[in-house]
């Protein structure tokens, strides 16, 4: 892929200079730290703000509850962040005419798409790693230190969930000539997958099933309701399918 390395360096420098990388990483880190802190002090907060004479029985919350909060924070916010970060990746360059200018140089279209996709994937990998590391540290301080390897697996699954919506929006960014159009496709994909996941038989084939997979991996527990290989493979196929369609469309598109 001619020009891939140079384009990837350009994309990462641009992500840093435009504060995109810093903002996403900081927000993920805050969400990661918030999960164990909120879980630990939630009973005290509820009791403090309860009306006088009103007794509230709040069960003791533990690491499993921390994981529930962490996954809720990162997967929901990650999907929205994926759409917002990815929507202009290709569409904006086509709209401004800079894509044609870059491809007039000795740069292949595969390298052009690959550099953008890898840069976005690296941005969310860094952000997810910071969020999981922050949650792990504060869980250790407030509860006990969980094993490291299962939480690394947790981070990988969260990153995969984010990349599903990155890939859908990336396809939209290739198909459309405006970032708003690409965002529309991304949000349509998010809504469609959310509605489909309501059907129990479908949920294990969709990104919604990654929540159970991630929690099971972090707790090192197995459950009959969790199908990690099936769910991960299905999500990888969604990512591969969207990226394959994006490549097929972009390689023959007139800019």
PDB file of C-alpha atoms in Angstrom:
ATOM      1  CA  UNK A   1       0.000   0.000   0.000  1.00  0.00           C
ATOM      2  CA  UNK A   2       1.971   2.944  -1.313  1.00  0.00           C
ATOM      3  CA  UNK A   3       1.958   5.921   1.030  1.00  0.00           C
ATOM      4  CA  UNK A   4       0.285   4.108   3.934  1.00  0.00           C
ATOM      5  CA  UNK A   5       2.951   4.884   6.534  1.00  0.00           C
ATOM      6  CA  UNK A   6       3.109   8.585   5.680  1.00  0.00           C
ATOM      7  CA  UNK A   7      -0.683   8.899   5.701  1.00  0.00           C
ATOM      8  CA  UNK A   8      -0.967   7.096   9.036  1.00  0.00           C
ATOM      9  CA  UNK A   9       1.584   9.453  10.589  1.00  0.00           C
ATOM     10  CA  UNK A  10      -0.371  12.391   9.171  1.00  0.00           C
ATOM     11  CA  UNK A  11      -3.658  11.083  10.585  1.00  0.00           C
ATOM     12  CA  UNK A  12      -2.229  10.530  14.068  1.00  0.00           C
ATOM     13  CA  UNK A  13      -0.528  13.930  14.152  1.00  0.00           C
ATOM     14  CA  UNK A  14      -3.776  15.529  13.016  1.00  0.00           C
ATOM     15  CA  UNK A  15      -5.741  13.634  15.686  1.00  0.00           C
ATOM     16  CA  UNK A  16      -3.349  14.995  18.312  1.00  0.00           C
ATOM     17  CA  UNK A  17      -3.170  18.578  17.043  1.00  0.00           C
ATOM     18  CA  UNK A  18      -6.936  18.896  16.656  1.00  0.00           C
ATOM     19  CA  UNK A  19      -7.363  17.539  20.222  1.00  0.00           C
ATOM     20  CA  UNK A  20      -9.536  14.695  18.941  1.00  0.00           C
ATOM     21  CA  UNK A  21      -7.288  12.049  20.487  1.00  0.00           C
ATOM     22  CA  UNK A  22      -6.888  13.960  23.753  1.00  0.00           C
ATOM     23  CA  UNK A  23     -10.581  14.694  24.181  1.00  0.00           C
ATOM     24  CA  UNK A  24     -11.722  11.134  23.462  1.00  0.00           C
ATOM     25  CA  UNK A  25      -9.018   9.665  25.710  1.00  0.00           C
ATOM     26  CA  UNK A  26      -9.845  12.078  28.551  1.00  0.00           C
ATOM     27  CA  UNK A  27     -13.582  11.387  28.356  1.00  0.00           C
ATOM     28  CA  UNK A  28     -13.046   7.624  28.347  1.00  0.00           C
ATOM     29  CA  UNK A  29     -10.662   7.910  31.307  1.00  0.00           C
ATOM     30  CA  UNK A  30     -13.226   9.907  33.297  1.00  0.00           C
ATOM     31  CA  UNK A  31     -15.919   7.340  32.499  1.00  0.00           C
ATOM     32  CA  UNK A  32     -13.596   4.535  33.561  1.00  0.00           C
ATOM     33  CA  UNK A  33     -12.723   6.144  36.891  1.00  0.00           C
ATOM     34  CA  UNK A  34     -16.335   7.135  37.552  1.00  0.00           C
ATOM     35  CA  UNK A  35     -17.588   3.528  37.436  1.00  0.00           C
ATOM     36  CA  UNK A  36     -15.911   2.197  40.618  1.00  0.00           C
ATOM     37  CA  UNK A  37     -16.191   5.524  42.470  1.00  0.00           C
ATOM     38  CA  UNK A  38     -19.928   5.863  41.803  1.00  0.00           C
ATOM     39  CA  UNK A  39     -20.560   2.201  42.592  1.00  0.00           C
ATOM     40  CA  UNK A  40     -18.665   2.415  45.884  1.00  0.00           C
ATOM     41  CA  UNK A  41     -20.326   5.585  47.152  1.00  0.00           C
ATOM     42  CA  UNK A  42     -23.794   5.222  45.593  1.00  0.00           C
ATOM     43  CA  UNK A  43     -25.365   3.764  48.759  1.00  0.00           C
ATOM     44  CA  UNK A  44     -23.981   6.657  50.822  1.00  0.00           C
ATOM     45  CA  UNK A  45     -25.235   9.198  48.270  1.00  0.00           C
ATOM     46  CA  UNK A  46     -28.737   7.686  48.270  1.00  0.00           C
ATOM     47  CA  UNK A  47     -28.883   7.662  52.074  1.00  0.00           C
ATOM     48  CA  UNK A  48     -27.575  11.225  52.291  1.00  0.00           C
ATOM     49  CA  UNK A  49     -30.236  12.596  49.960  1.00  0.00           C
ATOM     50  CA  UNK A  50     -33.124  10.421  51.160  1.00  0.00           C
ATOM     51  CA  UNK A  51     -35.964  12.330  52.907  1.00  0.00           C
ATOM     52  CA  UNK A  52     -35.874  12.377  56.693  1.00  0.00           C
ATOM     53  CA  UNK A  53     -37.468   9.275  58.203  1.00  0.00           C
ATOM     54  CA  UNK A  54     -37.325   7.401  54.891  1.00  0.00           C
ATOM     55  CA  UNK A  55     -35.240   4.260  55.249  1.00  0.00           C
ATOM     56  CA  UNK A  56     -33.552   3.063  52.081  1.00  0.00           C
ATOM     57  CA  UNK A  57     -32.099  -0.410  51.981  1.00  0.00           C
ATOM     58  CA  UNK A  58     -29.279  -0.483  49.450  1.00  0.00           C
ATOM     59  CA  UNK A  59     -27.519  -3.818  48.976  1.00  0.00           C
ATOM     60  CA  UNK A  60     -23.753  -3.967  49.153  1.00  0.00           C
ATOM     61  CA  UNK A  61     -22.258  -3.392  45.730  1.00  0.00           C
ATOM     62  CA  UNK A  62     -19.121  -5.147  44.517  1.00  0.00           C
ATOM     63  CA  UNK A  63     -16.826  -5.618  41.526  1.00  0.00           C
ATOM     64  CA  UNK A  64     -19.607  -7.150  39.421  1.00  0.00           C
ATOM     65  CA  UNK A  65     -21.572  -3.930  39.865  1.00  0.00           C
ATOM     66  CA  UNK A  66     -18.486  -1.909  38.940  1.00  0.00           C
ATOM     67  CA  UNK A  67     -18.285  -3.864  35.703  1.00  0.00           C
ATOM     68  CA  UNK A  68     -21.976  -3.260  34.985  1.00  0.00           C
ATOM     69  CA  UNK A  69     -21.463   0.486  35.360  1.00  0.00           C
ATOM     70  CA  UNK A  70     -18.201   0.475  33.396  1.00  0.00           C
ATOM     71  CA  UNK A  71     -19.701  -1.429  30.485  1.00  0.00           C
ATOM     72  CA  UNK A  72     -22.792   0.765  30.459  1.00  0.00           C
ATOM     73  CA  UNK A  73     -20.607   3.891  30.371  1.00  0.00           C
ATOM     74  CA  UNK A  74     -18.068   2.795  27.773  1.00  0.00           C
ATOM     75  CA  UNK A  75     -20.224   0.818  25.355  1.00  0.00           C
ATOM     76  CA  UNK A  76     -23.017   3.396  25.167  1.00  0.00           C
ATOM     77  CA  UNK A  77     -20.685   6.382  25.006  1.00  0.00           C
ATOM     78  CA  UNK A  78     -18.269   4.473  22.770  1.00  0.00           C
ATOM     79  CA  UNK A  79     -20.950   3.959  20.137  1.00  0.00           C
ATOM     80  CA  UNK A  80     -21.785   7.668  20.068  1.00  0.00           C
ATOM     81  CA  UNK A  81     -18.119   8.675  20.060  1.00  0.00           C
ATOM     82  CA  UNK A  82     -17.420   6.228  17.227  1.00  0.00           C
ATOM     83  CA  UNK A  83     -20.066   7.886  15.061  1.00  0.00           C
ATOM     84  CA  UNK A  84     -18.953  11.431  15.844  1.00  0.00           C
ATOM     85  CA  UNK A  85     -15.246  10.744  15.328  1.00  0.00           C
ATOM     86  CA  UNK A  86     -15.674   8.680  12.150  1.00  0.00           C
ATOM     87  CA  UNK A  87     -18.424  10.520  10.293  1.00  0.00           C
ATOM     88  CA  UNK A  88     -16.132  13.023   8.578  1.00  0.00           C
ATOM     89  CA  UNK A  89     -13.164  10.731   8.012  1.00  0.00           C
ATOM     90  CA  UNK A  90     -13.706  10.307   4.261  1.00  0.00           C
ATOM     91  CA  UNK A  91     -16.844  12.324   3.491  1.00  0.00           C
ATOM     92  CA  UNK A  92     -15.315  15.634   4.553  1.00  0.00           C
ATOM     93  CA  UNK A  93     -12.234  15.065   2.398  1.00  0.00           C
ATOM     94  CA  UNK A  94     -14.419  14.257  -0.609  1.00  0.00           C
ATOM     95  CA  UNK A  95     -16.593  17.290   0.038  1.00  0.00           C
ATOM     96  CA  UNK A  96     -13.569  19.609   0.245  1.00  0.00           C
ATOM     97  CA  UNK A  97     -11.744  17.982  -2.667  1.00  0.00           C
ATOM     98  CA  UNK A  98      -8.688  17.095  -0.584  1.00  0.00           C
ATOM     99  CA  UNK A  99      -9.180  13.371  -1.216  1.00  0.00           C
ATOM    100  CA  UNK A 100      -8.617  13.830  -4.942  1.00  0.00           C
ATOM    101  CA  UNK A 101      -5.564  15.987  -4.220  1.00  0.00           C
ATOM    102  CA  UNK A 102      -4.001  13.344  -1.950  1.00  0.00           C
ATOM    103  CA  UNK A 103      -4.745  10.504  -4.361  1.00  0.00           C
ATOM    104  CA  UNK A 104      -3.156  12.454  -7.218  1.00  0.00           C
ATOM    105  CA  UNK A 105       0.146  11.683  -5.495  1.00  0.00           C
ATOM    106  CA  UNK A 106       1.708   8.194  -5.479  1.00  0.00           C
ATOM    107  CA  UNK A 107      -0.809   6.995  -2.900  1.00  0.00           C
ATOM    108  CA  UNK A 108      -3.139   4.042  -3.342  1.00  0.00           C
ATOM    109  CA  UNK A 109      -6.804   4.193  -2.378  1.00  0.00           C
ATOM    110  CA  UNK A 110      -6.318   1.205  -0.085  1.00  0.00           C
ATOM    111  CA  UNK A 111      -3.587   3.087   1.771  1.00  0.00           C
ATOM    112  CA  UNK A 112      -5.819   6.149   2.010  1.00  0.00           C
ATOM    113  CA  UNK A 113      -8.680   4.218   3.610  1.00  0.00           C
ATOM    114  CA  UNK A 114      -6.392   2.001   5.677  1.00  0.00           C
ATOM    115  CA  UNK A 115      -4.522   4.902   7.260  1.00  0.00           C
ATOM    116  CA  UNK A 116      -7.752   6.615   8.289  1.00  0.00           C
ATOM    117  CA  UNK A 117      -9.272   3.439   9.702  1.00  0.00           C
ATOM    118  CA  UNK A 118      -6.145   2.417  11.634  1.00  0.00           C
ATOM    119  CA  UNK A 119      -5.776   5.928  13.077  1.00  0.00           C
ATOM    120  CA  UNK A 120      -9.372   5.841  14.331  1.00  0.00           C
ATOM    121  CA  UNK A 121      -8.865   2.327  15.701  1.00  0.00           C
ATOM    122  CA  UNK A 122      -5.703   3.448  17.514  1.00  0.00           C
ATOM    123  CA  UNK A 123      -7.511   6.451  18.969  1.00  0.00           C
ATOM    124  CA  UNK A 124     -10.193   4.248  20.496  1.00  0.00           C
ATOM    125  CA  UNK A 125      -7.648   1.616  21.555  1.00  0.00           C
ATOM    126  CA  UNK A 126      -5.739   4.250  23.555  1.00  0.00           C
ATOM    127  CA  UNK A 127      -8.947   5.683  25.006  1.00  0.00           C
ATOM    128  CA  UNK A 128     -10.294   2.251  25.965  1.00  0.00           C
ATOM    129  CA  UNK A 129      -6.988   1.209  27.518  1.00  0.00           C
ATOM    130  CA  UNK A 130      -6.949   4.354  29.671  1.00  0.00           C
ATOM    131  CA  UNK A 131     -10.567   3.842  30.744  1.00  0.00           C
ATOM    132  CA  UNK A 132     -10.062   0.204  31.718  1.00  0.00           C
ATOM    133  CA  UNK A 133      -6.758   0.986  33.459  1.00  0.00           C
ATOM    134  CA  UNK A 134      -8.378   3.808  35.426  1.00  0.00           C
ATOM    135  CA  UNK A 135     -11.290   1.592  36.423  1.00  0.00           C
ATOM    136  CA  UNK A 136      -8.898  -1.203  37.420  1.00  0.00           C
ATOM    137  CA  UNK A 137      -6.786   1.090  39.617  1.00  0.00           C
ATOM    138  CA  UNK A 138      -9.766   2.598  41.430  1.00  0.00           C
ATOM    139  CA  UNK A 139     -11.428  -0.788  41.822  1.00  0.00           C
ATOM    140  CA  UNK A 140      -8.243  -1.939  43.527  1.00  0.00           C
ATOM    141  CA  UNK A 141      -8.258   1.103  45.813  1.00  0.00           C
ATOM    142  CA  UNK A 142     -11.939   0.890  46.735  1.00  0.00           C
ATOM    143  CA  UNK A 143     -12.445  -2.895  46.704  1.00  0.00           C
ATOM    144  CA  UNK A 144      -9.579  -5.213  45.797  1.00  0.00           C
ATOM    145  CA  UNK A 145      -7.187  -5.542  42.860  1.00  0.00           C
ATOM    146  CA  UNK A 146      -8.726  -7.790  40.169  1.00  0.00           C
ATOM    147  CA  UNK A 147      -6.491 -10.000  37.989  1.00  0.00           C
ATOM    148  CA  UNK A 148      -4.923  -8.036  35.132  1.00  0.00           C
ATOM    149  CA  UNK A 149      -5.337 -10.435  32.196  1.00  0.00           C
ATOM    150  CA  UNK A 150      -9.144 -10.770  32.442  1.00  0.00           C
ATOM    151  CA  UNK A 151      -9.441  -6.980  32.455  1.00  0.00           C
ATOM    152  CA  UNK A 152      -7.246  -6.782  29.368  1.00  0.00           C
ATOM    153  CA  UNK A 153      -9.737  -9.117  27.681  1.00  0.00           C
ATOM    154  CA  UNK A 154     -12.493  -6.810  28.919  1.00  0.00           C
ATOM    155  CA  UNK A 155     -10.791  -3.881  27.188  1.00  0.00           C
ATOM    156  CA  UNK A 156     -10.420  -5.772  23.914  1.00  0.00           C
ATOM    157  CA  UNK A 157     -14.130  -6.644  23.873  1.00  0.00           C
ATOM    158  CA  UNK A 158     -15.121  -3.034  24.617  1.00  0.00           C
ATOM    159  CA  UNK A 159     -12.832  -1.858  21.799  1.00  0.00           C
ATOM    160  CA  UNK A 160     -14.427  -4.370  19.409  1.00  0.00           C
ATOM    161  CA  UNK A 161     -17.881  -3.061  20.298  1.00  0.00           C
ATOM    162  CA  UNK A 162     -16.756   0.469  19.475  1.00  0.00           C
ATOM    163  CA  UNK A 163     -15.207  -0.660  16.196  1.00  0.00           C
ATOM    164  CA  UNK A 164     -18.529  -2.107  15.048  1.00  0.00           C
ATOM    165  CA  UNK A 165     -19.999   1.396  14.983  1.00  0.00           C
ATOM    166  CA  UNK A 166     -16.765   2.826  13.599  1.00  0.00           C
ATOM    167  CA  UNK A 167     -17.014   0.444  10.648  1.00  0.00           C
ATOM    168  CA  UNK A 168     -20.692   1.221   9.980  1.00  0.00           C
ATOM    169  CA  UNK A 169     -20.056   4.973  10.070  1.00  0.00           C
ATOM    170  CA  UNK A 170     -16.883   4.564   8.022  1.00  0.00           C
ATOM    171  CA  UNK A 171     -18.932   2.856   5.321  1.00  0.00           C
ATOM    172  CA  UNK A 172     -21.382   5.751   5.510  1.00  0.00           C
ATOM    173  CA  UNK A 173     -18.511   8.224   5.195  1.00  0.00           C
ATOM    174  CA  UNK A 174     -17.396   6.492   2.000  1.00  0.00           C
ATOM    175  CA  UNK A 175     -20.906   6.308   0.558  1.00  0.00           C
ATOM    176  CA  UNK A 176     -21.898   9.888   1.375  1.00  0.00           C
ATOM    177  CA  UNK A 177     -20.367  13.225   0.458  1.00  0.00           C
ATOM    178  CA  UNK A 178     -21.206  14.941   3.738  1.00  0.00           C
ATOM    179  CA  UNK A 179     -20.343  14.123   7.327  1.00  0.00           C
ATOM    180  CA  UNK A 180     -24.003  14.554   8.343  1.00  0.00           C
ATOM    181  CA  UNK A 181     -25.050  11.907   5.846  1.00  0.00           C
ATOM    182  CA  UNK A 182     -22.388   9.560   7.215  1.00  0.00           C
ATOM    183  CA  UNK A 183     -23.568  10.259  10.765  1.00  0.00           C
ATOM    184  CA  UNK A 184     -27.110   9.449   9.665  1.00  0.00           C
ATOM    185  CA  UNK A 185     -25.996   6.027   8.466  1.00  0.00           C
ATOM    186  CA  UNK A 186     -24.065   5.497  11.689  1.00  0.00           C
ATOM    187  CA  UNK A 187     -27.041   6.377  13.877  1.00  0.00           C
ATOM    188  CA  UNK A 188     -29.341   4.269  11.687  1.00  0.00           C
ATOM    189  CA  UNK A 189     -27.023   1.314  12.222  1.00  0.00           C
ATOM    190  CA  UNK A 190     -26.955   1.955  15.972  1.00  0.00           C
ATOM    191  CA  UNK A 191     -30.752   2.122  16.173  1.00  0.00           C
ATOM    192  CA  UNK A 192     -31.240  -0.940  13.967  1.00  0.00           C
ATOM    193  CA  UNK A 193     -28.817  -3.055  16.005  1.00  0.00           C
ATOM    194  CA  UNK A 194     -30.375  -1.850  19.272  1.00  0.00           C
ATOM    195  CA  UNK A 195     -33.876  -2.804  18.114  1.00  0.00           C
ATOM    196  CA  UNK A 196     -32.711  -6.168  16.788  1.00  0.00           C
ATOM    197  CA  UNK A 197     -30.933  -6.958  20.077  1.00  0.00           C
ATOM    198  CA  UNK A 198     -34.297  -6.886  21.886  1.00  0.00           C
ATOM    199  CA  UNK A 199     -34.993 -10.292  20.306  1.00  0.00           C
ATOM    200  CA  UNK A 200     -33.235 -12.801  22.612  1.00  0.00           C
ATOM    201  CA  UNK A 201     -32.281 -15.177  19.812  1.00  0.00           C
ATOM    202  CA  UNK A 202     -30.542 -12.353  17.942  1.00  0.00           C
ATOM    203  CA  UNK A 203     -28.788 -10.624  20.831  1.00  0.00           C
ATOM    204  CA  UNK A 204     -25.929 -13.131  20.996  1.00  0.00           C
ATOM    205  CA  UNK A 205     -25.156 -12.389  17.339  1.00  0.00           C
ATOM    206  CA  UNK A 206     -25.042  -8.625  17.810  1.00  0.00           C
ATOM    207  CA  UNK A 207     -22.825  -6.071  19.609  1.00  0.00           C
ATOM    208  CA  UNK A 208     -25.305  -6.034  22.537  1.00  0.00           C
ATOM    209  CA  UNK A 209     -24.105  -9.545  23.348  1.00  0.00           C
ATOM    210  CA  UNK A 210     -20.582  -8.235  23.899  1.00  0.00           C
ATOM    211  CA  UNK A 211     -21.669  -6.774  27.257  1.00  0.00           C
ATOM    212  CA  UNK A 212     -22.185 -10.262  28.695  1.00  0.00           C
ATOM    213  CA  UNK A 213     -19.023 -11.519  27.001  1.00  0.00           C
ATOM    214  CA  UNK A 214     -16.937  -8.700  28.482  1.00  0.00           C
ATOM    215  CA  UNK A 215     -18.331  -9.130  31.999  1.00  0.00           C
ATOM    216  CA  UNK A 216     -17.881 -12.893  31.868  1.00  0.00           C
ATOM    217  CA  UNK A 217     -14.260 -12.463  30.724  1.00  0.00           C
ATOM    218  CA  UNK A 218     -13.452  -9.928  33.453  1.00  0.00           C
ATOM    219  CA  UNK A 219     -14.987 -12.053  36.215  1.00  0.00           C
ATOM    220  CA  UNK A 220     -13.501 -15.257  34.759  1.00  0.00           C
ATOM    221  CA  UNK A 221     -16.916 -16.850  34.885  1.00  0.00           C
ATOM    222  CA  UNK A 222     -18.760 -18.880  32.288  1.00  0.00           C
ATOM    223  CA  UNK A 223     -22.493 -18.872  31.728  1.00  0.00           C
ATOM    224  CA  UNK A 224     -24.801 -20.814  29.473  1.00  0.00           C
ATOM    225  CA  UNK A 225     -26.258 -17.533  28.252  1.00  0.00           C
ATOM    226  CA  UNK A 226     -22.873 -16.250  27.076  1.00  0.00           C
ATOM    227  CA  UNK A 227     -21.488 -17.385  23.717  1.00  0.00           C
ATOM    228  CA  UNK A 228     -18.166 -15.520  23.430  1.00  0.00           C
ATOM    229  CA  UNK A 229     -16.900 -17.151  20.242  1.00  0.00           C
ATOM    230  CA  UNK A 230     -20.210 -16.729  18.416  1.00  0.00           C
ATOM    231  CA  UNK A 231     -20.730 -13.132  19.521  1.00  0.00           C
ATOM    232  CA  UNK A 232     -17.152 -11.994  18.858  1.00  0.00           C
ATOM    233  CA  UNK A 233     -17.072 -13.747  15.471  1.00  0.00           C
ATOM    234  CA  UNK A 234     -20.396 -12.163  14.450  1.00  0.00           C
ATOM    235  CA  UNK A 235     -19.151  -8.687  15.398  1.00  0.00           C
ATOM    236  CA  UNK A 236     -15.869  -9.216  13.548  1.00  0.00           C
ATOM    237  CA  UNK A 237     -17.888 -10.224  10.478  1.00  0.00           C
ATOM    238  CA  UNK A 238     -19.962  -7.032  10.747  1.00  0.00           C
ATOM    239  CA  UNK A 239     -16.752  -4.973  10.880  1.00  0.00           C
ATOM    240  CA  UNK A 240     -15.159  -6.889   8.002  1.00  0.00           C
ATOM    241  CA  UNK A 241     -18.317  -6.675   5.896  1.00  0.00           C
ATOM    242  CA  UNK A 242     -18.684  -2.913   6.327  1.00  0.00           C
ATOM    243  CA  UNK A 243     -15.013  -2.286   5.594  1.00  0.00           C
ATOM    244  CA  UNK A 244     -15.098  -4.591   2.579  1.00  0.00           C
ATOM    245  CA  UNK A 245     -18.079  -2.713   1.156  1.00  0.00           C
ATOM    246  CA  UNK A 246     -16.351   0.604   1.847  1.00  0.00           C
ATOM    247  CA  UNK A 247     -13.247  -0.527  -0.030  1.00  0.00           C
ATOM    248  CA  UNK A 248     -15.242  -1.851  -3.002  1.00  0.00           C
ATOM    249  CA  UNK A 249     -17.153   1.424  -3.251  1.00  0.00           C
ATOM    250  CA  UNK A 250     -14.181   3.721  -2.833  1.00  0.00           C
ATOM    251  CA  UNK A 251     -11.855   1.983  -5.278  1.00  0.00           C
ATOM    252  CA  UNK A 252     -14.214   2.703  -8.187  1.00  0.00           C
ATOM    253  CA  UNK A 253     -15.561   6.054  -7.047  1.00  0.00           C
ATOM    254  CA  UNK A 254     -14.880   9.181  -9.088  1.00  0.00           C
ATOM    255  CA  UNK A 255     -13.590  11.959  -6.844  1.00  0.00           C
TER     256      UNK A 255
END
